[in-house]
Short mmCIF file of C-alpha atoms in Angstrom, two decimals:
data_model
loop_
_atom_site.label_atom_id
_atom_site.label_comp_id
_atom_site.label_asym_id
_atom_site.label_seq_id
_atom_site.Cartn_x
_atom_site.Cartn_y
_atom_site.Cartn_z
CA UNK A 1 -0.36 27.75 -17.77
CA UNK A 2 -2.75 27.19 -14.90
CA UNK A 3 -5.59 24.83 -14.62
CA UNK A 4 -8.25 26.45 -15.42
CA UNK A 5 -6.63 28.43 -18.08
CA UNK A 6 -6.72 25.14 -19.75
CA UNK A 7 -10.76 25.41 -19.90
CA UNK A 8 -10.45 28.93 -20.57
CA UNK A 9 -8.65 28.16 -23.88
CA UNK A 10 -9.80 24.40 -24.87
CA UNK A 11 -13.35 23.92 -23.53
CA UNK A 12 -15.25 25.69 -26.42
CA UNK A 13 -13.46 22.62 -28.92
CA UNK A 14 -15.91 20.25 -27.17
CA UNK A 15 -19.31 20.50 -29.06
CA UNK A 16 -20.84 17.96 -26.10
CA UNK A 17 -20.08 20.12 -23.38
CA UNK A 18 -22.37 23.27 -24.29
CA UNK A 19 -25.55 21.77 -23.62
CA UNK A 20 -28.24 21.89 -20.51
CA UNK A 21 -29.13 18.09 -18.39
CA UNK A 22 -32.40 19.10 -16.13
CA UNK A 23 -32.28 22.66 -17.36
CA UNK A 24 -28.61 22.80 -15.97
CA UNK A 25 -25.22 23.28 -17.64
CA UNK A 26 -23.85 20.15 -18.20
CA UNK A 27 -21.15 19.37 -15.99
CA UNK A 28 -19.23 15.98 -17.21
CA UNK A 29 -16.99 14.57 -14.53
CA UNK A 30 -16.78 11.10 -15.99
CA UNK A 31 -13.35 11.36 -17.61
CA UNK A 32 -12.32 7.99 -16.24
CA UNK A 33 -15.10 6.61 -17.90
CA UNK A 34 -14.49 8.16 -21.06
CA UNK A 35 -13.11 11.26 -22.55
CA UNK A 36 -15.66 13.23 -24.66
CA UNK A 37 -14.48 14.26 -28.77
CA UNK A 38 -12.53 17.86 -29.82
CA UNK A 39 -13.97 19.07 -33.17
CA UNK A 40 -11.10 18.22 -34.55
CA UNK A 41 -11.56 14.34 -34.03
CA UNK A 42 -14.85 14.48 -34.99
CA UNK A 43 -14.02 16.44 -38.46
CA UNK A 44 -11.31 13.90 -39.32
CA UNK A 45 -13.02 10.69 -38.33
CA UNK A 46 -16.26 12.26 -41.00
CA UNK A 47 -13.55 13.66 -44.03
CA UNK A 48 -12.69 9.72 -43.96
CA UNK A 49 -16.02 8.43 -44.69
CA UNK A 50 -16.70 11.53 -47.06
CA UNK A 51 -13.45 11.22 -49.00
CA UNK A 52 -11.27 8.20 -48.24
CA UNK A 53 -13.34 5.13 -47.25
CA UNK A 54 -12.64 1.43 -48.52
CA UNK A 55 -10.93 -1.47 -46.99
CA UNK A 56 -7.15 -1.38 -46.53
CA UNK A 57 -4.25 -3.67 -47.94
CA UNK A 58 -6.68 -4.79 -49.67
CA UNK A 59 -6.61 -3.41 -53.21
CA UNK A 60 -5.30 -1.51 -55.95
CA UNK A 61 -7.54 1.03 -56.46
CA UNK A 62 -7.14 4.65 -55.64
CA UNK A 63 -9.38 4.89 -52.47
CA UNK A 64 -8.10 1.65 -51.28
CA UNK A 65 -4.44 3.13 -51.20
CA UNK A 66 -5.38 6.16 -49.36
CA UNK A 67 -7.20 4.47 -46.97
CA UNK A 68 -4.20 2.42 -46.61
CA UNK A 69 -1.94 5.55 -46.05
CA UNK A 70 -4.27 7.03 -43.34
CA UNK A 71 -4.23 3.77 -41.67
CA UNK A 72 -0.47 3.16 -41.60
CA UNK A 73 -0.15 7.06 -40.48
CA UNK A 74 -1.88 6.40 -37.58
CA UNK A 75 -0.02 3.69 -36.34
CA UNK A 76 3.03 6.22 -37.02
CA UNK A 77 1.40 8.46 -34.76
CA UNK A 78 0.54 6.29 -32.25
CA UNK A 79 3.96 5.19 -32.26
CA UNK A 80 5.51 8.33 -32.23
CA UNK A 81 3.14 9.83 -29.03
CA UNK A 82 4.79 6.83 -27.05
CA UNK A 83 8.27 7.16 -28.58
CA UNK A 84 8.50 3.81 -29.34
CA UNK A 85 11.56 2.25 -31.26
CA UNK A 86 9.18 1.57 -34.22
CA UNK A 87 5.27 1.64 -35.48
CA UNK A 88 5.92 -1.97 -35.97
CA UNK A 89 5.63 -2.47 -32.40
CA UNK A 90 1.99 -0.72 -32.31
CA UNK A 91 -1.22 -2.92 -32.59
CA UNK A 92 -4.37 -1.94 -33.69
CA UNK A 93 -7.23 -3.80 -30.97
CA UNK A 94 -10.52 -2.60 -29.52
CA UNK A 95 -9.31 -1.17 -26.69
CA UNK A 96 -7.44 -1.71 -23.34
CA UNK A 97 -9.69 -4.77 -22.65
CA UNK A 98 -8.49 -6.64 -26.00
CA UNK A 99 -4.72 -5.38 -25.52
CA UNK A 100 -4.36 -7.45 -22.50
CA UNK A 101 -6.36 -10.26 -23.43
CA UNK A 102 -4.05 -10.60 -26.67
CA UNK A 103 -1.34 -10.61 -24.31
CA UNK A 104 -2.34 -12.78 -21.77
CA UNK A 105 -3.44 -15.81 -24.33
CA UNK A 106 -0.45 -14.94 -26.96
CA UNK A 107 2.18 -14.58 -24.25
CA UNK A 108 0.57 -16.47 -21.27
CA UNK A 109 0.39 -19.69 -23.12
CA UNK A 110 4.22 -19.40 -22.74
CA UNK A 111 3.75 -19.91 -18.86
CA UNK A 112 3.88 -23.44 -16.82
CA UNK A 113 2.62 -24.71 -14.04
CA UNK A 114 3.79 -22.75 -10.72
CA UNK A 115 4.76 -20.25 -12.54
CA UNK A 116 3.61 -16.97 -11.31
CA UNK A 117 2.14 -14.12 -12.35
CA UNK A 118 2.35 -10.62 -10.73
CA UNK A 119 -1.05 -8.19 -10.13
CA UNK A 120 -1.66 -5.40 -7.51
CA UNK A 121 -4.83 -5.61 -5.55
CA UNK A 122 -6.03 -2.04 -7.46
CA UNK A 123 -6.38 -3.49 -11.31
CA UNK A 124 -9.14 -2.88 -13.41
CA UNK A 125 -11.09 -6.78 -14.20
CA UNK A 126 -9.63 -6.41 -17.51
CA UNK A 127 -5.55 -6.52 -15.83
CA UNK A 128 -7.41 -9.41 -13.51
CA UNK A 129 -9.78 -11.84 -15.44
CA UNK A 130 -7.43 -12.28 -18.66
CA UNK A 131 -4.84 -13.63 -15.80
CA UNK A 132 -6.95 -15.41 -14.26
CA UNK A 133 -8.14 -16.95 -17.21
CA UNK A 134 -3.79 -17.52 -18.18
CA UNK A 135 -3.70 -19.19 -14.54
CA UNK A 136 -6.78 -21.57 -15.52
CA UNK A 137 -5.13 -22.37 -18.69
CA UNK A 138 -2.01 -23.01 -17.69
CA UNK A 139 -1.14 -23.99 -14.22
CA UNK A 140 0.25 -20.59 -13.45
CA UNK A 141 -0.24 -19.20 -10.07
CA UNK A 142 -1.64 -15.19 -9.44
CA UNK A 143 0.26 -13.67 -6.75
CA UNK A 144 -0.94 -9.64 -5.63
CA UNK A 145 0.77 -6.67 -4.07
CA UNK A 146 -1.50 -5.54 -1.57
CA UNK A 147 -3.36 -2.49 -1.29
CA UNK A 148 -3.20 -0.12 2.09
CA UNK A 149 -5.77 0.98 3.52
CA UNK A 150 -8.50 4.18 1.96
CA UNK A 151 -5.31 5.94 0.46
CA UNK A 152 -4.64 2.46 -1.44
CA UNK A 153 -1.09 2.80 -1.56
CA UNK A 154 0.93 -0.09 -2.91
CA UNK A 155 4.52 -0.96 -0.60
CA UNK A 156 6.43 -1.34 -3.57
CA UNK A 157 9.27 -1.89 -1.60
CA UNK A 158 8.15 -5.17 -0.71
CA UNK A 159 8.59 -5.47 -4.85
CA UNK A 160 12.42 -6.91 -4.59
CA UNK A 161 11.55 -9.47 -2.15
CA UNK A 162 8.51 -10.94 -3.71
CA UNK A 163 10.57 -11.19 -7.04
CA UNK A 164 13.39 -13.07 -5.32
CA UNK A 165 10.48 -15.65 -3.30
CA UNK A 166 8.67 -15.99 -5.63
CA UNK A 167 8.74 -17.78 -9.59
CA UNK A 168 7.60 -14.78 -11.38
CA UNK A 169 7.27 -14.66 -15.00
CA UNK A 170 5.20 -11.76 -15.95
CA UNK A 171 4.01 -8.49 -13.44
CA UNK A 172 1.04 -6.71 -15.25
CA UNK A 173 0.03 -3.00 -13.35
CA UNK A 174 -2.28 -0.24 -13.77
CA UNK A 175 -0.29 3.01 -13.99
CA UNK A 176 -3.22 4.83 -12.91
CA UNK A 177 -5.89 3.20 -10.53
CA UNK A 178 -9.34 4.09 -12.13
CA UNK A 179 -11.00 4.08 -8.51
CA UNK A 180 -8.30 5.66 -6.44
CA UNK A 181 -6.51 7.80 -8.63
CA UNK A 182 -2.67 6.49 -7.41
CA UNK A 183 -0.03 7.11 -9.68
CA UNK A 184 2.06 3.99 -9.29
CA UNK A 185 5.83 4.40 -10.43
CA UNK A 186 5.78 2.20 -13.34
CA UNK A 187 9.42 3.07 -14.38
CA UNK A 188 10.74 1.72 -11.37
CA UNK A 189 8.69 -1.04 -11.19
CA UNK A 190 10.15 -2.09 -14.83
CA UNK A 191 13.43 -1.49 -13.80
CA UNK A 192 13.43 -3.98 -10.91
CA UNK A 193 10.88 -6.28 -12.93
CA UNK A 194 13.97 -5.91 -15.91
CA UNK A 195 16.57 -7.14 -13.15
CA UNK A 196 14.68 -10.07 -11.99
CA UNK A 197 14.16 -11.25 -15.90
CA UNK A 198 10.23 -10.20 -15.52
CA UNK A 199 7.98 -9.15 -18.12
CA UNK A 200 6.31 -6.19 -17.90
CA UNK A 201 2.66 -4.82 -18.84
CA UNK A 202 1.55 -1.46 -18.39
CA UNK A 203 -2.17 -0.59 -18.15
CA UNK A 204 -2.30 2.72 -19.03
CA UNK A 205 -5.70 3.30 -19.89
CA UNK A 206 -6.10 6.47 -17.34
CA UNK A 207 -2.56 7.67 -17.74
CA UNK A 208 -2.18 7.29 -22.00
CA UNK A 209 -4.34 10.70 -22.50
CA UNK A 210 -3.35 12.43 -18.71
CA UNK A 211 0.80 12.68 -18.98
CA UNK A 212 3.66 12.35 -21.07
CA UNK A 213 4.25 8.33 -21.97
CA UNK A 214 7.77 7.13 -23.35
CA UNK A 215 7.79 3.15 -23.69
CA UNK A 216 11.63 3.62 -24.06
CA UNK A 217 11.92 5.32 -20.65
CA UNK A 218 9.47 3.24 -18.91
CA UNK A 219 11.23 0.29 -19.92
CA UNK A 220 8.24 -2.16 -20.24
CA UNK A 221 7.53 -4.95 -22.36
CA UNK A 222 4.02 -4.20 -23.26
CA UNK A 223 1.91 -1.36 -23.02
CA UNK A 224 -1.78 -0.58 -23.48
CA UNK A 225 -4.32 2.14 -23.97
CA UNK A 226 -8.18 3.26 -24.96
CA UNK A 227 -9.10 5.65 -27.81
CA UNK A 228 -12.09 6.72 -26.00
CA UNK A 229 -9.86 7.89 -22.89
CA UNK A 230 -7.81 10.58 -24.89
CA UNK A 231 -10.02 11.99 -26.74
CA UNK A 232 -10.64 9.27 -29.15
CA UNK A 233 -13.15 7.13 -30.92
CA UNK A 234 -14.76 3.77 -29.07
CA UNK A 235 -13.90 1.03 -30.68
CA UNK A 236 -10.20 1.15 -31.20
CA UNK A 237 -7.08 0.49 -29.30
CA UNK A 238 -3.47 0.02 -28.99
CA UNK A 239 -1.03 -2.45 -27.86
CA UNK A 240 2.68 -1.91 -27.66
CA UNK A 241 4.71 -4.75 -27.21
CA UNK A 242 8.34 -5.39 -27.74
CA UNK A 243 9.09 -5.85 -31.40
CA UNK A 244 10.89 -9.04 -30.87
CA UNK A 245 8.47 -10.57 -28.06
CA UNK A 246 5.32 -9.93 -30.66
CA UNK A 247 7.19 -11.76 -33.00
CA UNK A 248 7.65 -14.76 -30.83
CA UNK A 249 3.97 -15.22 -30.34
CA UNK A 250 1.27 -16.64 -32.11
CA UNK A 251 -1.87 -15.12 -33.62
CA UNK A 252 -4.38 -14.01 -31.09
CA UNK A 253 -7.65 -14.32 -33.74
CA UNK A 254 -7.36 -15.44 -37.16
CA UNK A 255 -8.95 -15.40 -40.55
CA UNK A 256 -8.07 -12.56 -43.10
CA UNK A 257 -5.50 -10.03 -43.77
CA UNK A 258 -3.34 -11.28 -41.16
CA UNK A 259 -1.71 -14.44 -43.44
CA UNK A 260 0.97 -14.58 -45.70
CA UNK A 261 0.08 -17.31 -47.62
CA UNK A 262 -3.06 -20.28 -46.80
CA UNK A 263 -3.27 -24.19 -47.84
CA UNK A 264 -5.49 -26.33 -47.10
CA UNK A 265 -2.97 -28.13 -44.66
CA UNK A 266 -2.08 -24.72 -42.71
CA UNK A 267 -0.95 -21.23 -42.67
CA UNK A 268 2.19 -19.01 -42.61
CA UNK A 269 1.47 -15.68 -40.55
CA UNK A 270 2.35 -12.15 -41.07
CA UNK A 271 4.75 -10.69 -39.14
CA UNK A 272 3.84 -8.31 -36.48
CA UNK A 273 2.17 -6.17 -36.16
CA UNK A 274 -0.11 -7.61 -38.19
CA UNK A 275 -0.38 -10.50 -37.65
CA UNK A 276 -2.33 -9.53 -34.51
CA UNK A 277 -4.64 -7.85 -36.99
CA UNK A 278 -7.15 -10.67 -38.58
CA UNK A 279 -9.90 -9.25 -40.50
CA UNK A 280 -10.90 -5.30 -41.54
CA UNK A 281 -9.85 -3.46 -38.73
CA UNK A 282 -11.58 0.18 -37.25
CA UNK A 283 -9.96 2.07 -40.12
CA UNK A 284 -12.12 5.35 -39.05
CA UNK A 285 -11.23 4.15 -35.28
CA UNK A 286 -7.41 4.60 -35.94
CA UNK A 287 -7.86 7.42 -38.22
CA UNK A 288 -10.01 9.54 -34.90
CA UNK A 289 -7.19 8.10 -32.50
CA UNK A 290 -4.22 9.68 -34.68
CA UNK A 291 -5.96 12.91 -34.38
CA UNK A 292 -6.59 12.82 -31.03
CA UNK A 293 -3.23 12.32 -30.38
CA UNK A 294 -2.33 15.31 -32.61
CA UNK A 295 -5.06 17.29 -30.47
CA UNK A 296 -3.47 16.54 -27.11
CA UNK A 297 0.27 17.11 -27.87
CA UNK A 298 -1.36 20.64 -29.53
CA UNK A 299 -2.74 21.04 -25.80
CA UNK A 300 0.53 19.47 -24.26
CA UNK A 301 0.52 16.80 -22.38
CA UNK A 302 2.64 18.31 -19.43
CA UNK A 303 0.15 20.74 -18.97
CA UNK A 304 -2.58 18.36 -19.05
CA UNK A 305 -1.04 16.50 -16.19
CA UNK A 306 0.08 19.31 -14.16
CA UNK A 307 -4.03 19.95 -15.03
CA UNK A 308 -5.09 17.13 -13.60
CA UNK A 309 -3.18 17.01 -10.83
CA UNK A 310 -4.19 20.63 -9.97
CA UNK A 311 -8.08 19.16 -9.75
CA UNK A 312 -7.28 15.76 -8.36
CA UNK A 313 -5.67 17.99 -5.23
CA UNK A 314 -8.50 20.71 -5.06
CA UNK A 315 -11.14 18.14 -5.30
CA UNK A 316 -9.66 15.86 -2.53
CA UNK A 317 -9.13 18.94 -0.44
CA UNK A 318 -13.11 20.14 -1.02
CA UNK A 319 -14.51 16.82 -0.12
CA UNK A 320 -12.74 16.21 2.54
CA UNK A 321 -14.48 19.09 4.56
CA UNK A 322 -18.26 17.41 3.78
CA UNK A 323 -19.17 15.57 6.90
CA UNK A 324 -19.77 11.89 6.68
CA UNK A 325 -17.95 11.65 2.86
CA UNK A 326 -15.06 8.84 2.93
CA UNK A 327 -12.37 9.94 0.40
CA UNK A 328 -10.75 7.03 -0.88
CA UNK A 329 -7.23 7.47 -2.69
CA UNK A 330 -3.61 8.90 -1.74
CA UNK A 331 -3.14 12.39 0.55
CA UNK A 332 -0.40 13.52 -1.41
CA UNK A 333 -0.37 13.40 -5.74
CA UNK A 334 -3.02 11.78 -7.13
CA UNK A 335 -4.56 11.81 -11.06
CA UNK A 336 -7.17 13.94 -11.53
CA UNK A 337 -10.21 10.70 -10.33
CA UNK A 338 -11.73 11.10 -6.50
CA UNK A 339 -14.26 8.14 -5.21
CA UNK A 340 -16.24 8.47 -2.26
CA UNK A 341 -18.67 7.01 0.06
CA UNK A 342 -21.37 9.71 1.19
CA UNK A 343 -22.32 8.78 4.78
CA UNK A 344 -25.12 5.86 4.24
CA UNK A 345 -26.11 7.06 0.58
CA UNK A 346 -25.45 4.35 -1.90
CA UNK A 347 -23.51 5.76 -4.86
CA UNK A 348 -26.33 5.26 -7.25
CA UNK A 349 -28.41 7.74 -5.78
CA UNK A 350 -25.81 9.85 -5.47
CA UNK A 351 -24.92 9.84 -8.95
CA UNK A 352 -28.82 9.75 -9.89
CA UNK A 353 -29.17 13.32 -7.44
CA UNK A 354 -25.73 14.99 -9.10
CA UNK A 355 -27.33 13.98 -12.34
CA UNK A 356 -30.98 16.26 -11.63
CA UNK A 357 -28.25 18.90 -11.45
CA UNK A 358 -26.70 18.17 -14.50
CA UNK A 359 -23.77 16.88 -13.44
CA UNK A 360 -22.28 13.61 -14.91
CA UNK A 361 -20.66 11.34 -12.21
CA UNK A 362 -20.06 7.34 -12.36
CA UNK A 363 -21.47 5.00 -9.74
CA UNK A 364 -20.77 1.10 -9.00
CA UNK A 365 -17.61 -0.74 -7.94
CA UNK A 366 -15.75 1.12 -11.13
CA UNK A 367 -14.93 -2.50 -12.76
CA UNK A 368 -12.52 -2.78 -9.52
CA UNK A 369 -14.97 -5.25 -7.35
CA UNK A 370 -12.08 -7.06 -5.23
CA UNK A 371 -10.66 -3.82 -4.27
CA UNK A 372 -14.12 -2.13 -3.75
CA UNK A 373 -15.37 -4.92 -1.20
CA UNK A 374 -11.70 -4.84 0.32
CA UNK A 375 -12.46 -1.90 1.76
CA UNK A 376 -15.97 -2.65 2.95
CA UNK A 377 -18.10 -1.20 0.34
CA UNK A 378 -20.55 -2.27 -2.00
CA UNK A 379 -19.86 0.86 -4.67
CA UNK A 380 -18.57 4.08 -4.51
CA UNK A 381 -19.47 7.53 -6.67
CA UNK A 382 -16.53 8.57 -8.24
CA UNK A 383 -15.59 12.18 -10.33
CA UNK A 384 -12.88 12.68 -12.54
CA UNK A 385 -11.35 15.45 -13.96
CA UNK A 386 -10.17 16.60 -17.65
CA UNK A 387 -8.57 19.80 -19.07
CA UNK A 388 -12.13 21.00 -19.94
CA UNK A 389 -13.85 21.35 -16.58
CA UNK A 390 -13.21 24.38 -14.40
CA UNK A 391 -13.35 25.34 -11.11
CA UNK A 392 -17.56 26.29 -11.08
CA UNK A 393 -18.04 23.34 -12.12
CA UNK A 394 -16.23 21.38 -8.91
CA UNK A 395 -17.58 24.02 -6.88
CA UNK A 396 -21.03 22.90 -8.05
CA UNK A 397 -20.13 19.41 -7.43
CA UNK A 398 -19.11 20.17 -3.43
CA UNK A 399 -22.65 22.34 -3.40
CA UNK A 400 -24.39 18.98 -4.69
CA UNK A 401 -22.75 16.68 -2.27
CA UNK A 402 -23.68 19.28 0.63
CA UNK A 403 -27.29 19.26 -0.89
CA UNK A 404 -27.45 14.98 -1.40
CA UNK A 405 -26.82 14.87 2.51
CA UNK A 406 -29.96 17.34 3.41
CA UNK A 407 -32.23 15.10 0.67
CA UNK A 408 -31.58 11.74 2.07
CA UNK A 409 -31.31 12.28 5.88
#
């Protein structure tokens, strides 16, 4: 199946998409930023609240049960898209951002001082200020794999060295850069992290709804993803860790639902996962998220990559040939995301031009502000692909770009 034979079949389950911006067909190239709903998602996420809704774990009742069953099935699912050893290993947070923060005050109070922990210059602020924050805490020390140059490549195999200088406890990586769209090969990584007695963490917030992911084949220690990046609600989350590492650590947040038993002296916790669960959790959230899941394997998630490969390639190719655009991001295989500087234009007016024409692109340092003024720049505009958008509408895009330059001189 071809790329746009993906639209061709797929496109018309997206409500969002058939609407006019300006008096123009909306164009929405802000994947990265978030995915937009399948009718399917939105149909479940509503048959909860019109059939099924009350708290879960909670209670006896009838409602409460089923609630409880939809709940539990979606942490099977969730489970079962990453092939991981069990749904105990799958937590329930508000996204990508809580994952790691969970992680990084759960785990990270583990580390010492000197210790050191293991970023590339490319993370997103939330796989950089929840370290930070562990380093403050603690007395650990951050340590980063540079960045190369506009293609942003990482030298990974400057990876064995560092391990063997350096006191490294835990190395936490984006799979997929949100601003440059680099694919980093996290399997490897894990096996050499493995070798050295490193943890592992996996952002995969731009690669959980974009590929096949298999925890088991990866080989990392903790993994996390978005809803609202695959085709899900806002709002919810997941976090796989290692069963027996979650168990090891404490409570993240506490209060209800995540106790066994409570005296006024103390408290004996659940065991995970949760225990990383206090209070009523998004019960619709994980409800949407199963079916999202559901959605995307009934796409496949092969051909979604292959997909977004197809565009990240034909996009990088198009803009290259605008005069005075600076494509950040590899030459060769890259995700489906392409940021660029157009000659002197800042990226807000860029974005705030493509917009007039009704197409939807994202503007700013893309939550990546050390990388962004690494390479000299203040912000960049940035478009990224999904398995909805077709070839007019990239087309469209280059026209824009080639228009932007005649407006602003």
């Amino acid at each position: 199946m071809t790329a746009p034979t993906l639209a061709e079949r797929f496109r018309e389950d997206f409500p969002i998409l058939d609407q006019t911006v300006h008096g123009k067909p909306l164009a929405y190239l802000d994947n990265a930023a978030s995915t937009q709903h399948p009718v399917e998602v939105i149909e479940e996420i509503s048959r909860y609240y019109r059939e099924s809704h009350a708290n879960v774990h909670r209670g006896l009742h009838a409602l409460s049960s089923r609630a409880t069953e939809l709940y539990e099935h979606a942490r099977q699912r969730v489970a079962a898209y990453l092939n991981s050893e069990s749904s105990e290993s799958i937590v329930f947070t508000r996204g990508t951002t809580e994952a790691i923060n969970l992680v990084a005050c759960a785990w990270g109070d583990r580390l010492k001082p000197d210790d050191g922990i293991l970023l590339t210059e490319m993370e997103h602020h939330a796989n950089l200020i929840p370290w930070q924050m562990a380093a403050r805490r603690t007395g650990a020390k951050l340590h980063f794999l540079a960045v190369n140059g506009d293609e942003g490549q990482v030298d990974w195999t400057r990876l064995e060295s560092v391990l063997e200088q350096q006191p490294i406890r835990i190395l936490a990586l984006t799979h997929i850069s949100n601003s440059l769209g680099c694919i980093n090969p996290v399997a490897e990584v894990c096996r050499i992290a493995r070798k050295h007695g490193v943890t592992t963490l996996i952002d995969a917030a731009q690669s959980a709804g974009h590929m096949p992911l298999d925890v088991q084949a990866i080989g990392c220690d903790f993994l996390a993803f978005s809803g609202h990046k695959c085709c899900g609600p806002t709002g919810i989350g997941v976090l796989y860790g290692r069963k027996e590492l979650l168990d090891q650590m404490p409570p993240y947040q506490t209060g209800g639902e995540m106790i066994v038993s409570v005296n006024f002296e103390g408290a004996e916790w659940k065991p995970a996962p949760h225990r990383f669960e206090a209070g009523t959790p998004h019960i619709a959230g994980a409800i949407g998220l199963g079916a999202a899941l559901d959605y995307l394997d009934s796409v496949g998630r092969k051909e979604i990559q292959e997909n977004d490969h197809y565009f990240g390639r034909q996009a990088a190719a198009r803009l290259r040939e605008i005069p005075e655009l600076r494509l950040l991001g590899p030459a060769g295989e890259r995700a489906g995301i392409v940021s660029f500087q157009l000659g002197k234009i800042h990226a807000h007016d860029v974005v705030a031009f493509a917009d007039q024409q009704g197409i939807a692109l994202r503007g700013g340092h893309h939550c990546n502000q050390p990388l962004i003024r690494k390479l000299g720049l203040i912000a960049t505009a940035r478009a990224s692909f999904y398995f909805y958008n077709t070839e007019t509408e990239l087309d469209r895009l280059v026209r824009v770009l080639h228009s932007a330059i005649a407006y602003f001189g």
